[in-house]
mmCIF file of C-alpha atoms and ligand atoms in Angstrom:
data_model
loop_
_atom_site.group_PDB
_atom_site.id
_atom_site.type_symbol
_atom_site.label_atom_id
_atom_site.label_comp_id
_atom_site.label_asym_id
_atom_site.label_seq_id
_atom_site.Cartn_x
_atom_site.Cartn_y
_atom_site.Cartn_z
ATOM 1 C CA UNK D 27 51.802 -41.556 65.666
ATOM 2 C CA UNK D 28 54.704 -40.922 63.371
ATOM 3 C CA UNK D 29 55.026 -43.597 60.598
ATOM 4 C CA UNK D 30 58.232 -45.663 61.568
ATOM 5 C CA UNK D 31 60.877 -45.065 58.297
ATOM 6 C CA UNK D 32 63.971 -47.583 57.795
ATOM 7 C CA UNK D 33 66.192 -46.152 55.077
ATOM 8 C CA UNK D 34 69.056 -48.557 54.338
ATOM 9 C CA UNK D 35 72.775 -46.729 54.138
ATOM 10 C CA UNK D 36 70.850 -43.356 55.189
ATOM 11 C CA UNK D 37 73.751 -41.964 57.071
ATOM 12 C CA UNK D 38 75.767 -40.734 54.180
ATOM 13 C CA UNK D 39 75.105 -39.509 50.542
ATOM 14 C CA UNK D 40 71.864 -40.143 49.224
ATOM 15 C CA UNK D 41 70.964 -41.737 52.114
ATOM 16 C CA UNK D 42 71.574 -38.885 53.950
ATOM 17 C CA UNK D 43 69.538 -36.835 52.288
ATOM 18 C CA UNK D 44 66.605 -39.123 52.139
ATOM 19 C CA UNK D 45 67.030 -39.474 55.911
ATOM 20 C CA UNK D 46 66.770 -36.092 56.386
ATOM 21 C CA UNK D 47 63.583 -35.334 54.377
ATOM 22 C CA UNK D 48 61.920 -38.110 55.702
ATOM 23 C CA UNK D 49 62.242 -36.673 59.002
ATOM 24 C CA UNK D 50 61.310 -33.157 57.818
ATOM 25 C CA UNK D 51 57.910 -34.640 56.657
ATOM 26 C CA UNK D 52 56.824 -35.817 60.147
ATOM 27 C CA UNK D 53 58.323 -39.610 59.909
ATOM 28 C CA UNK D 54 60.177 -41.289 62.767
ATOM 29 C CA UNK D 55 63.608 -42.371 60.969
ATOM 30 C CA UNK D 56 66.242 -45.206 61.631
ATOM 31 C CA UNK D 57 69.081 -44.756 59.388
ATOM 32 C CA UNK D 58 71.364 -47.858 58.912
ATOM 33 C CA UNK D 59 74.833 -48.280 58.052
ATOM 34 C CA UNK D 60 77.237 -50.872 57.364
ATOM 35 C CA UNK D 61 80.791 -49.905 58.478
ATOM 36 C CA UNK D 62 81.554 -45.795 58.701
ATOM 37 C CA UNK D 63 81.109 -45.822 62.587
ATOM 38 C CA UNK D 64 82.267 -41.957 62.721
ATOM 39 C CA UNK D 65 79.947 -41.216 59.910
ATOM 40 C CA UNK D 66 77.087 -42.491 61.288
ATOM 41 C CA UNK D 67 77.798 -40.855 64.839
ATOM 42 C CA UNK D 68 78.133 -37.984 63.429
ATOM 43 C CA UNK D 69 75.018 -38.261 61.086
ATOM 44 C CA UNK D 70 73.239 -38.733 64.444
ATOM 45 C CA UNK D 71 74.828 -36.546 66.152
ATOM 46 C CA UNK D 72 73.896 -33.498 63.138
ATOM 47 C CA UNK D 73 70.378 -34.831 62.853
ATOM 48 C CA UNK D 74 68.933 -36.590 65.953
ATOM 49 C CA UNK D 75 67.827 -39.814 63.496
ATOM 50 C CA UNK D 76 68.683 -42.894 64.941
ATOM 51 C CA UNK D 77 71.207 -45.043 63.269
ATOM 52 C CA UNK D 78 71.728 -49.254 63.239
ATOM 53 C CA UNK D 79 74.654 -50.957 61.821
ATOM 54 C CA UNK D 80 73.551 -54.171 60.208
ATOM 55 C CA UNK D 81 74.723 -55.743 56.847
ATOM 56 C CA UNK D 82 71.786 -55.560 54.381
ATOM 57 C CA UNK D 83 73.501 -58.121 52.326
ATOM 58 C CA UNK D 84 73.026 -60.695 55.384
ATOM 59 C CA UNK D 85 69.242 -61.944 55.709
ATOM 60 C CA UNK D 86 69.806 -62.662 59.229
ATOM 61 C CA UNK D 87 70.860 -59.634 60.171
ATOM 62 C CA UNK D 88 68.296 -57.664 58.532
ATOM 63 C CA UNK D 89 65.032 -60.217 60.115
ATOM 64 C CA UNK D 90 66.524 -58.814 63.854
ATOM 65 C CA UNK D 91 67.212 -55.324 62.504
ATOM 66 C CA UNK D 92 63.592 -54.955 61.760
ATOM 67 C CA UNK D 93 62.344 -57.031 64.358
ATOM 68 C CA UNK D 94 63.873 -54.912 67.176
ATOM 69 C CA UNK D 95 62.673 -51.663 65.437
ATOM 70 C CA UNK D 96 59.264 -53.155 65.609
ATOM 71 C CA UNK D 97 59.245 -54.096 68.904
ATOM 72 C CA UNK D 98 60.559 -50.341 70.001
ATOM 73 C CA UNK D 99 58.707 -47.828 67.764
ATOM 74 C CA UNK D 100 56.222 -50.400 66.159
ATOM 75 C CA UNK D 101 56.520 -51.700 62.460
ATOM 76 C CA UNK D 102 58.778 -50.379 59.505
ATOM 77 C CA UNK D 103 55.590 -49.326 57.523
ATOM 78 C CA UNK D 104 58.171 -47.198 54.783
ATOM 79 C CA UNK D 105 60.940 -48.529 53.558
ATOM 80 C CA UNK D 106 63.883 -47.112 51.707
ATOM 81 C CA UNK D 107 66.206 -49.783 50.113
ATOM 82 C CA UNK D 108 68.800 -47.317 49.538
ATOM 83 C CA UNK D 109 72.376 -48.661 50.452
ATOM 84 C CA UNK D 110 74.775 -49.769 47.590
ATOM 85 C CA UNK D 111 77.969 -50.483 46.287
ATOM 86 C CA UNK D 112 80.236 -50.708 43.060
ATOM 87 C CA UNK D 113 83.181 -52.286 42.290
ATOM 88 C CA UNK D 114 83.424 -51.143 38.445
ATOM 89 C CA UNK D 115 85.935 -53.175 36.218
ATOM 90 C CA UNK D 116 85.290 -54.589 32.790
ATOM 91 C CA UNK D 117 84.422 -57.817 32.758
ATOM 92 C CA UNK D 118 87.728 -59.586 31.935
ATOM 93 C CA UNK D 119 89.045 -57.820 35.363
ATOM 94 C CA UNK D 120 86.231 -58.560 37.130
ATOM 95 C CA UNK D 121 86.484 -61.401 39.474
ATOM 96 C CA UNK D 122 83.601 -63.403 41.239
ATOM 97 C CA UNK D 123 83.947 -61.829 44.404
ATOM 98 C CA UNK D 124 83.400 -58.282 42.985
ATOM 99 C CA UNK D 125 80.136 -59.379 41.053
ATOM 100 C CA UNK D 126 78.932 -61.293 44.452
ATOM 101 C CA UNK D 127 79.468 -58.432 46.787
ATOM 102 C CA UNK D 128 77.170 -56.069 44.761
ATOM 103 C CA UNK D 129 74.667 -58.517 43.544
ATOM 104 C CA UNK D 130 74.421 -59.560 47.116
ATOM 105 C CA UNK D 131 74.606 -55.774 48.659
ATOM 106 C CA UNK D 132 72.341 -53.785 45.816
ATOM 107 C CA UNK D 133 69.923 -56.083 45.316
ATOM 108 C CA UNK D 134 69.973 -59.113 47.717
ATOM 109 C CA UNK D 135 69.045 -56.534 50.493
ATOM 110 C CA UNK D 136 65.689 -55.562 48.667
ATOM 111 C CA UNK D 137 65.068 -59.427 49.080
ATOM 112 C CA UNK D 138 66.285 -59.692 52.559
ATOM 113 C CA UNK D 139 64.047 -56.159 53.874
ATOM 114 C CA UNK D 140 61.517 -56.667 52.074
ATOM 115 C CA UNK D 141 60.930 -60.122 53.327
ATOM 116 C CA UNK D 142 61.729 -59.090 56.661
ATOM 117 C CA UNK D 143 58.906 -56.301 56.971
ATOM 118 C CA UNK D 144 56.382 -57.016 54.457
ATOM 119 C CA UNK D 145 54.469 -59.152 57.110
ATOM 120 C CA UNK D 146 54.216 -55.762 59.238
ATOM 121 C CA UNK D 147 53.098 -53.985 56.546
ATOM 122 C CA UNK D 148 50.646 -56.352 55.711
ATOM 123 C CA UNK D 149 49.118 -56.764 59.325
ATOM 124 C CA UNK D 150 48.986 -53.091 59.408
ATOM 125 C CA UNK D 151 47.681 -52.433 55.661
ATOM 126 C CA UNK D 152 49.811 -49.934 55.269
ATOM 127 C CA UNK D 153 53.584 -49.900 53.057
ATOM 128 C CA UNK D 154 55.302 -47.652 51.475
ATOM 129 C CA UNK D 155 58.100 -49.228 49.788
ATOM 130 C CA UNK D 156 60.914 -47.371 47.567
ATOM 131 C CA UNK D 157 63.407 -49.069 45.980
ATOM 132 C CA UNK D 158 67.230 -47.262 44.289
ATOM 133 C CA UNK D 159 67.874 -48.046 41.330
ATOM 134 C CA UNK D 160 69.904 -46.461 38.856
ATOM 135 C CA UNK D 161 69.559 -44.965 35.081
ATOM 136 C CA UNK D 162 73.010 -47.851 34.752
ATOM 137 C CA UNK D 163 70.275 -50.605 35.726
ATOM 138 C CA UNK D 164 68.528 -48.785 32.885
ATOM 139 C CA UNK D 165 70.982 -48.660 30.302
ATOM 140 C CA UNK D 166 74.195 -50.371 31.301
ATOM 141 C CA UNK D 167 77.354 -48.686 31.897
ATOM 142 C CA UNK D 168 81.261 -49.637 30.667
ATOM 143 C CA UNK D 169 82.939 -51.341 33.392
ATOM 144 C CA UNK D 170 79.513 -52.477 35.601
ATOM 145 C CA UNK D 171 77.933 -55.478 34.484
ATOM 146 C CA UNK D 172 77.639 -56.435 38.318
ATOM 147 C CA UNK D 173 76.143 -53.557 39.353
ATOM 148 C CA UNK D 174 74.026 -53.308 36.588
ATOM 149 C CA UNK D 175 72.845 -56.366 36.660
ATOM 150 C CA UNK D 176 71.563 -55.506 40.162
ATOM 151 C CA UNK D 177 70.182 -52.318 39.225
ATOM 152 C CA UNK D 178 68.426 -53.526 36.595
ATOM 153 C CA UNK D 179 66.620 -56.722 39.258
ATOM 154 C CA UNK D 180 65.801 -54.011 41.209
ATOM 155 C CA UNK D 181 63.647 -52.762 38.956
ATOM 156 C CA UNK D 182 61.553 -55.882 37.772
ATOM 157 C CA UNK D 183 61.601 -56.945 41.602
ATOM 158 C CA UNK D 184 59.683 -53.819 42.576
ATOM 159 C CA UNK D 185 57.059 -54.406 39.467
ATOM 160 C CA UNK D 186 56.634 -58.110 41.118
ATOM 161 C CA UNK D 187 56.185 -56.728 44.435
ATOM 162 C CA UNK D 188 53.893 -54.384 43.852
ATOM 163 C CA UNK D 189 51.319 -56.721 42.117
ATOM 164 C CA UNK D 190 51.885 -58.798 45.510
ATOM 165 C CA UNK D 191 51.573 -56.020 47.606
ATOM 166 C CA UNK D 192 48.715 -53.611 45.803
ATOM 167 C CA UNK D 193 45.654 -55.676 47.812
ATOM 168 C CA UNK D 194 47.471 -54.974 51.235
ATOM 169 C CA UNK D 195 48.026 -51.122 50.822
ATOM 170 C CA UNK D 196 51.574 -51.443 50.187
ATOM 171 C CA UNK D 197 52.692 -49.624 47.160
ATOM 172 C CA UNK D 198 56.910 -50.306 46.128
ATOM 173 C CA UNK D 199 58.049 -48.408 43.729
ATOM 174 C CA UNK D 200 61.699 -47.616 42.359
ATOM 175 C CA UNK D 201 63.585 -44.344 41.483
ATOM 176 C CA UNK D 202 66.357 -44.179 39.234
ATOM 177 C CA UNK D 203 68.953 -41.322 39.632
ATOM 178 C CA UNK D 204 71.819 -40.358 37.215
ATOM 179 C CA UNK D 205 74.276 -39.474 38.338
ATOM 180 C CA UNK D 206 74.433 -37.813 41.818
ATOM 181 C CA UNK D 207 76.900 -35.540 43.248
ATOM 182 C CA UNK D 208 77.747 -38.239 46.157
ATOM 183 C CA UNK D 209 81.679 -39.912 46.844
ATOM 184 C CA UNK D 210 80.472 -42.771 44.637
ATOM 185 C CA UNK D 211 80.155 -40.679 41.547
ATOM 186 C CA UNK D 212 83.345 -38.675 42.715
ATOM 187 C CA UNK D 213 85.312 -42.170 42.580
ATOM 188 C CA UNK D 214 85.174 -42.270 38.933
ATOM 189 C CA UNK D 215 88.025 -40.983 37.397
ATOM 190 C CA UNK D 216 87.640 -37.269 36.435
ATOM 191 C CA UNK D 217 88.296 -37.716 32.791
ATOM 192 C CA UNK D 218 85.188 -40.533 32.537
ATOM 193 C CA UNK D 219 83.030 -38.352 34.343
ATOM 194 C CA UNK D 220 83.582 -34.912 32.568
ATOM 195 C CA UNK D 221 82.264 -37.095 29.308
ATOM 196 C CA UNK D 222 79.426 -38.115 31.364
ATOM 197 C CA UNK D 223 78.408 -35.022 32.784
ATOM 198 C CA UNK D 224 78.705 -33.403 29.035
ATOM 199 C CA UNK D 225 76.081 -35.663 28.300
ATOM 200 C CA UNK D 226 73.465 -34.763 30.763
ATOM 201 C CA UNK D 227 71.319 -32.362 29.421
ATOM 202 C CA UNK D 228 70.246 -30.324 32.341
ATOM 203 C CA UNK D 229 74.459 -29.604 32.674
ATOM 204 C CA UNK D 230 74.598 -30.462 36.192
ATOM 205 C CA UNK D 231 75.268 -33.819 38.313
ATOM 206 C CA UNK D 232 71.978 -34.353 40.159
ATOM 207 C CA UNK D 233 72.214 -33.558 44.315
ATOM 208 C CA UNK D 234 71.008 -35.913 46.884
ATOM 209 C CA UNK D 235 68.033 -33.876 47.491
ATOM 210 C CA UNK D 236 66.882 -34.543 43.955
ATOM 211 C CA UNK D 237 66.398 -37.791 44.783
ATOM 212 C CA UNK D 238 65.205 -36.975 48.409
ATOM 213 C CA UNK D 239 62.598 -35.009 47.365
ATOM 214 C CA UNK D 240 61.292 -37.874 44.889
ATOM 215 C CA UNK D 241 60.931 -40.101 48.038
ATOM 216 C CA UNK D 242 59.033 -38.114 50.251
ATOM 217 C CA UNK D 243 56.206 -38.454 47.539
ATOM 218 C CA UNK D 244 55.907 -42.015 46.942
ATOM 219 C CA UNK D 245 56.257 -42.559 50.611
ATOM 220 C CA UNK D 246 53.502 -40.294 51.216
ATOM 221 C CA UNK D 247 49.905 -41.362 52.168
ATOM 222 C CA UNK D 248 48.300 -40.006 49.377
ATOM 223 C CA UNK D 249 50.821 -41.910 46.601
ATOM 224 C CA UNK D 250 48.588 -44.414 47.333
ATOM 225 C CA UNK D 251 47.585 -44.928 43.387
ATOM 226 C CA UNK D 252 50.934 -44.919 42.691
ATOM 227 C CA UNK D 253 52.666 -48.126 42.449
ATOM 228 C CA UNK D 254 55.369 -50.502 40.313
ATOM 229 C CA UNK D 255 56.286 -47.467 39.111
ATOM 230 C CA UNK D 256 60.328 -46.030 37.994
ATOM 231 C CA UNK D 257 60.602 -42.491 38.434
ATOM 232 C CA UNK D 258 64.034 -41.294 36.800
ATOM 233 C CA UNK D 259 65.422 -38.209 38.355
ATOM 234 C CA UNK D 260 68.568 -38.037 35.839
ATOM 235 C CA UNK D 261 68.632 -34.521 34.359
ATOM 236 C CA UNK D 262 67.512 -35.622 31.192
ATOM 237 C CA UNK D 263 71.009 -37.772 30.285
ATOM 238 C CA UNK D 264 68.291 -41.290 29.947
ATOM 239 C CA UNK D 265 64.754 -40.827 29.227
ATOM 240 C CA UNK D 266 62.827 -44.675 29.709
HETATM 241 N N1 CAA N 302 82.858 -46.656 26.396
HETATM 242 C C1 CAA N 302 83.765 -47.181 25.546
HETATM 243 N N2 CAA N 302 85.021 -47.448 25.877
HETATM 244 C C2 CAA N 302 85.403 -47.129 27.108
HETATM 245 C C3 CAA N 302 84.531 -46.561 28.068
HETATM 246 C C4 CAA N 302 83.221 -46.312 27.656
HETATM 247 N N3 CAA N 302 82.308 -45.782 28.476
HETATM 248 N N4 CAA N 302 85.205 -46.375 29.201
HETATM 249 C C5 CAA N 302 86.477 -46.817 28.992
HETATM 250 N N5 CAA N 302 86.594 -47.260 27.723
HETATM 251 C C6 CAA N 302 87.765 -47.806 27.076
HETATM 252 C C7 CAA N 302 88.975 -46.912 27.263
HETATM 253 O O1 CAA N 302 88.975 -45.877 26.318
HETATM 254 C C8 CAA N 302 90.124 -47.890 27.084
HETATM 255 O O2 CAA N 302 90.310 -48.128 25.740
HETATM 256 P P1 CAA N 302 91.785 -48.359 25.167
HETATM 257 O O3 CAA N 302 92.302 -49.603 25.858
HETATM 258 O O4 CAA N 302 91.578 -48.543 23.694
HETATM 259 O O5 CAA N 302 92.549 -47.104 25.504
HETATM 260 C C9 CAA N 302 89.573 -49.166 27.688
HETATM 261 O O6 CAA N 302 88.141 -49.032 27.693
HETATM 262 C C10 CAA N 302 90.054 -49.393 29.096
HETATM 263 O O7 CAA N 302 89.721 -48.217 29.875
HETATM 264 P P2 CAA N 302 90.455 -47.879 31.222
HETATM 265 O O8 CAA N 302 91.911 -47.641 30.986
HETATM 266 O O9 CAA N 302 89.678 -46.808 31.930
HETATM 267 O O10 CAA N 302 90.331 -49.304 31.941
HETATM 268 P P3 CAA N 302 90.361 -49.623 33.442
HETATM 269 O O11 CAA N 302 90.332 -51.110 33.520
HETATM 270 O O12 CAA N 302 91.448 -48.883 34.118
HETATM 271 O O13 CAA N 302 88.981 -49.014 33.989
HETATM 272 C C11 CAA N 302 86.638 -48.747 34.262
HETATM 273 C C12 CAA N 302 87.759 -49.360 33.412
HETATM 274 C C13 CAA N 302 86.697 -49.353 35.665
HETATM 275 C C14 CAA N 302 85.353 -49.134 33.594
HETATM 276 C C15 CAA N 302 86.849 -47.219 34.340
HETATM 277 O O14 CAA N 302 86.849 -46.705 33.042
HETATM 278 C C16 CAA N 302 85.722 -46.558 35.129
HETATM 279 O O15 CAA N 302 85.768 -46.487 36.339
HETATM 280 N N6 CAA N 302 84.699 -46.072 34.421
HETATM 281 C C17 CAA N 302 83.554 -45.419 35.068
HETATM 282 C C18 CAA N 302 82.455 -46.410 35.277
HETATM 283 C C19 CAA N 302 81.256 -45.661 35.817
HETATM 284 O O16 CAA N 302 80.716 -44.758 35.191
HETATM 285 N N7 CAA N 302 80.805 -46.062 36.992
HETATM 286 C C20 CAA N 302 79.687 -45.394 37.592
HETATM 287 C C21 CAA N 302 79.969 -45.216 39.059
HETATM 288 S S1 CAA N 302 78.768 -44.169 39.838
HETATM 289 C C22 CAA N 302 77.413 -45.106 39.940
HETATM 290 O O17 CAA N 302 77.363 -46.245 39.590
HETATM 291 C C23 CAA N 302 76.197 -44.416 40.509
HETATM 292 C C24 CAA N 302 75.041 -44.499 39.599
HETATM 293 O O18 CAA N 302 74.121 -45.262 39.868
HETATM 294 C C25 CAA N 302 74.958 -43.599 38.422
#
């Protein structure tokens, strides 16, 4: 049977992609979303993968979100905590609600899935978990403690996790992308990123499929040695 795949805002950008590739390498793929109804449709529409609207940020939602895809396709045995935010200002502009909404979206949701479907994975000893980070969790970024800040927990959460969840078969690991050809990187204002593009050494922003391609290995059966691990896919611009 086809290993049941939840990747977490897989209906547009990175997401997307990751979605996609999944599905290309046999897996049976539930793409969620969070509030682009027409995006998702037609994401599902395009691709056949199923997609769920839940809130990653809310624990609640995300315990029935797995719970019903376990009781129709079986249990979430690879998980791709994928969806994310920013709300960019420097820190004197930054209010409480801005820093809240990403720490709660980018890295509370790694909490709240990987609480949710860890027990599967355990029962089953099998897990494949990938965590996004980002090379600005890696080396900060003007105008992003928040998200930052979250980038940078995902990363020490998913070296925790994976000493927790090495003796059950489940390997988590993170990937770090630069910066990605996706609307979030398109948001920053042209003259910012034509500095930061100048700086990345391959001379390109990365494409989703970049990063795609990076998850279809460490979700694959035989990355089973490989775990706690960040794999940067950044064109050079950070090398950690
Ligand atoms: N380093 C040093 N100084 C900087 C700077 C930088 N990187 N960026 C801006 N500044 C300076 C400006 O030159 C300016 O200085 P002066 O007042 O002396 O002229 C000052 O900071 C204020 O800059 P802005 O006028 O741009 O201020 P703002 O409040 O309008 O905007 C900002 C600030 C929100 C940080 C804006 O510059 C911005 O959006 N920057 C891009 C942030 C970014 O890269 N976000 C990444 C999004 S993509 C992503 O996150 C995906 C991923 O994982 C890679």
């Amino acid at each position: 049977m086809a290993r049941v795949a939840l990747v977490t805002g897989g209906t547009r950008g990175i997401g997307a992609a990751i979605s996609v590739a999944l599905q290309k390498a046999g897996r049976l793929v539930i793409a969620n979303y969070a509030g682009n109804t027409e995006a998702a449709q037609v994401f599902q529409k395009t691709t056949g993968i199923e997609t769920m609207k839940f809130d990653v940020g809310n624990y609640q939602e995300c315990l029935a979100a797995v719970n019903d895809i376990a009781a129709r396709h079986g249990a979430v045995e690879i998980l791709v905590n994928n969806a994310g935010i920013t709300k960019d200002a420097v820190l004197g502009k930054m209010t409480r609600d801005m820093w809240d909404a990403v720490i709660d979206t980018n890295l509370g949701s790694c909490f709240n899935l990987c609480k949710a479907s860890f027990d599967g994975m355990k029962e089953k000893k099998f897990g494949r978990i990938v965590n996004i980070g980002s090379i600005n969790g890696q080396a900060g970024q003007y105008g992003q403690v928040n998200y930052a800040a979250a980038k940078s927990g995902i990363h020490g959460f998913t070296k925790a996790l994976a000493q927790e969840g090495a003796r059950h078969g489940i390997t988590v690991n993170a990937i770090a992308p630069g910066y990605v050809d996706t609307e979030m990187v398109r948001a920053v204002p042209p003259d910012v990123l034509e500095k930061i593009v100048a700086r990345i050494p391959r001379g390109r922003l990365g494409k989703a499929e970049d990063i795609a391609r990076g998850v279809v290995f460490l979700t694959s059966d035989e990355a089973d040695f490989v775990t706690g691990s960040t794999l940067s896919i950044n064109g050079g611009q950070h090398m950690y």
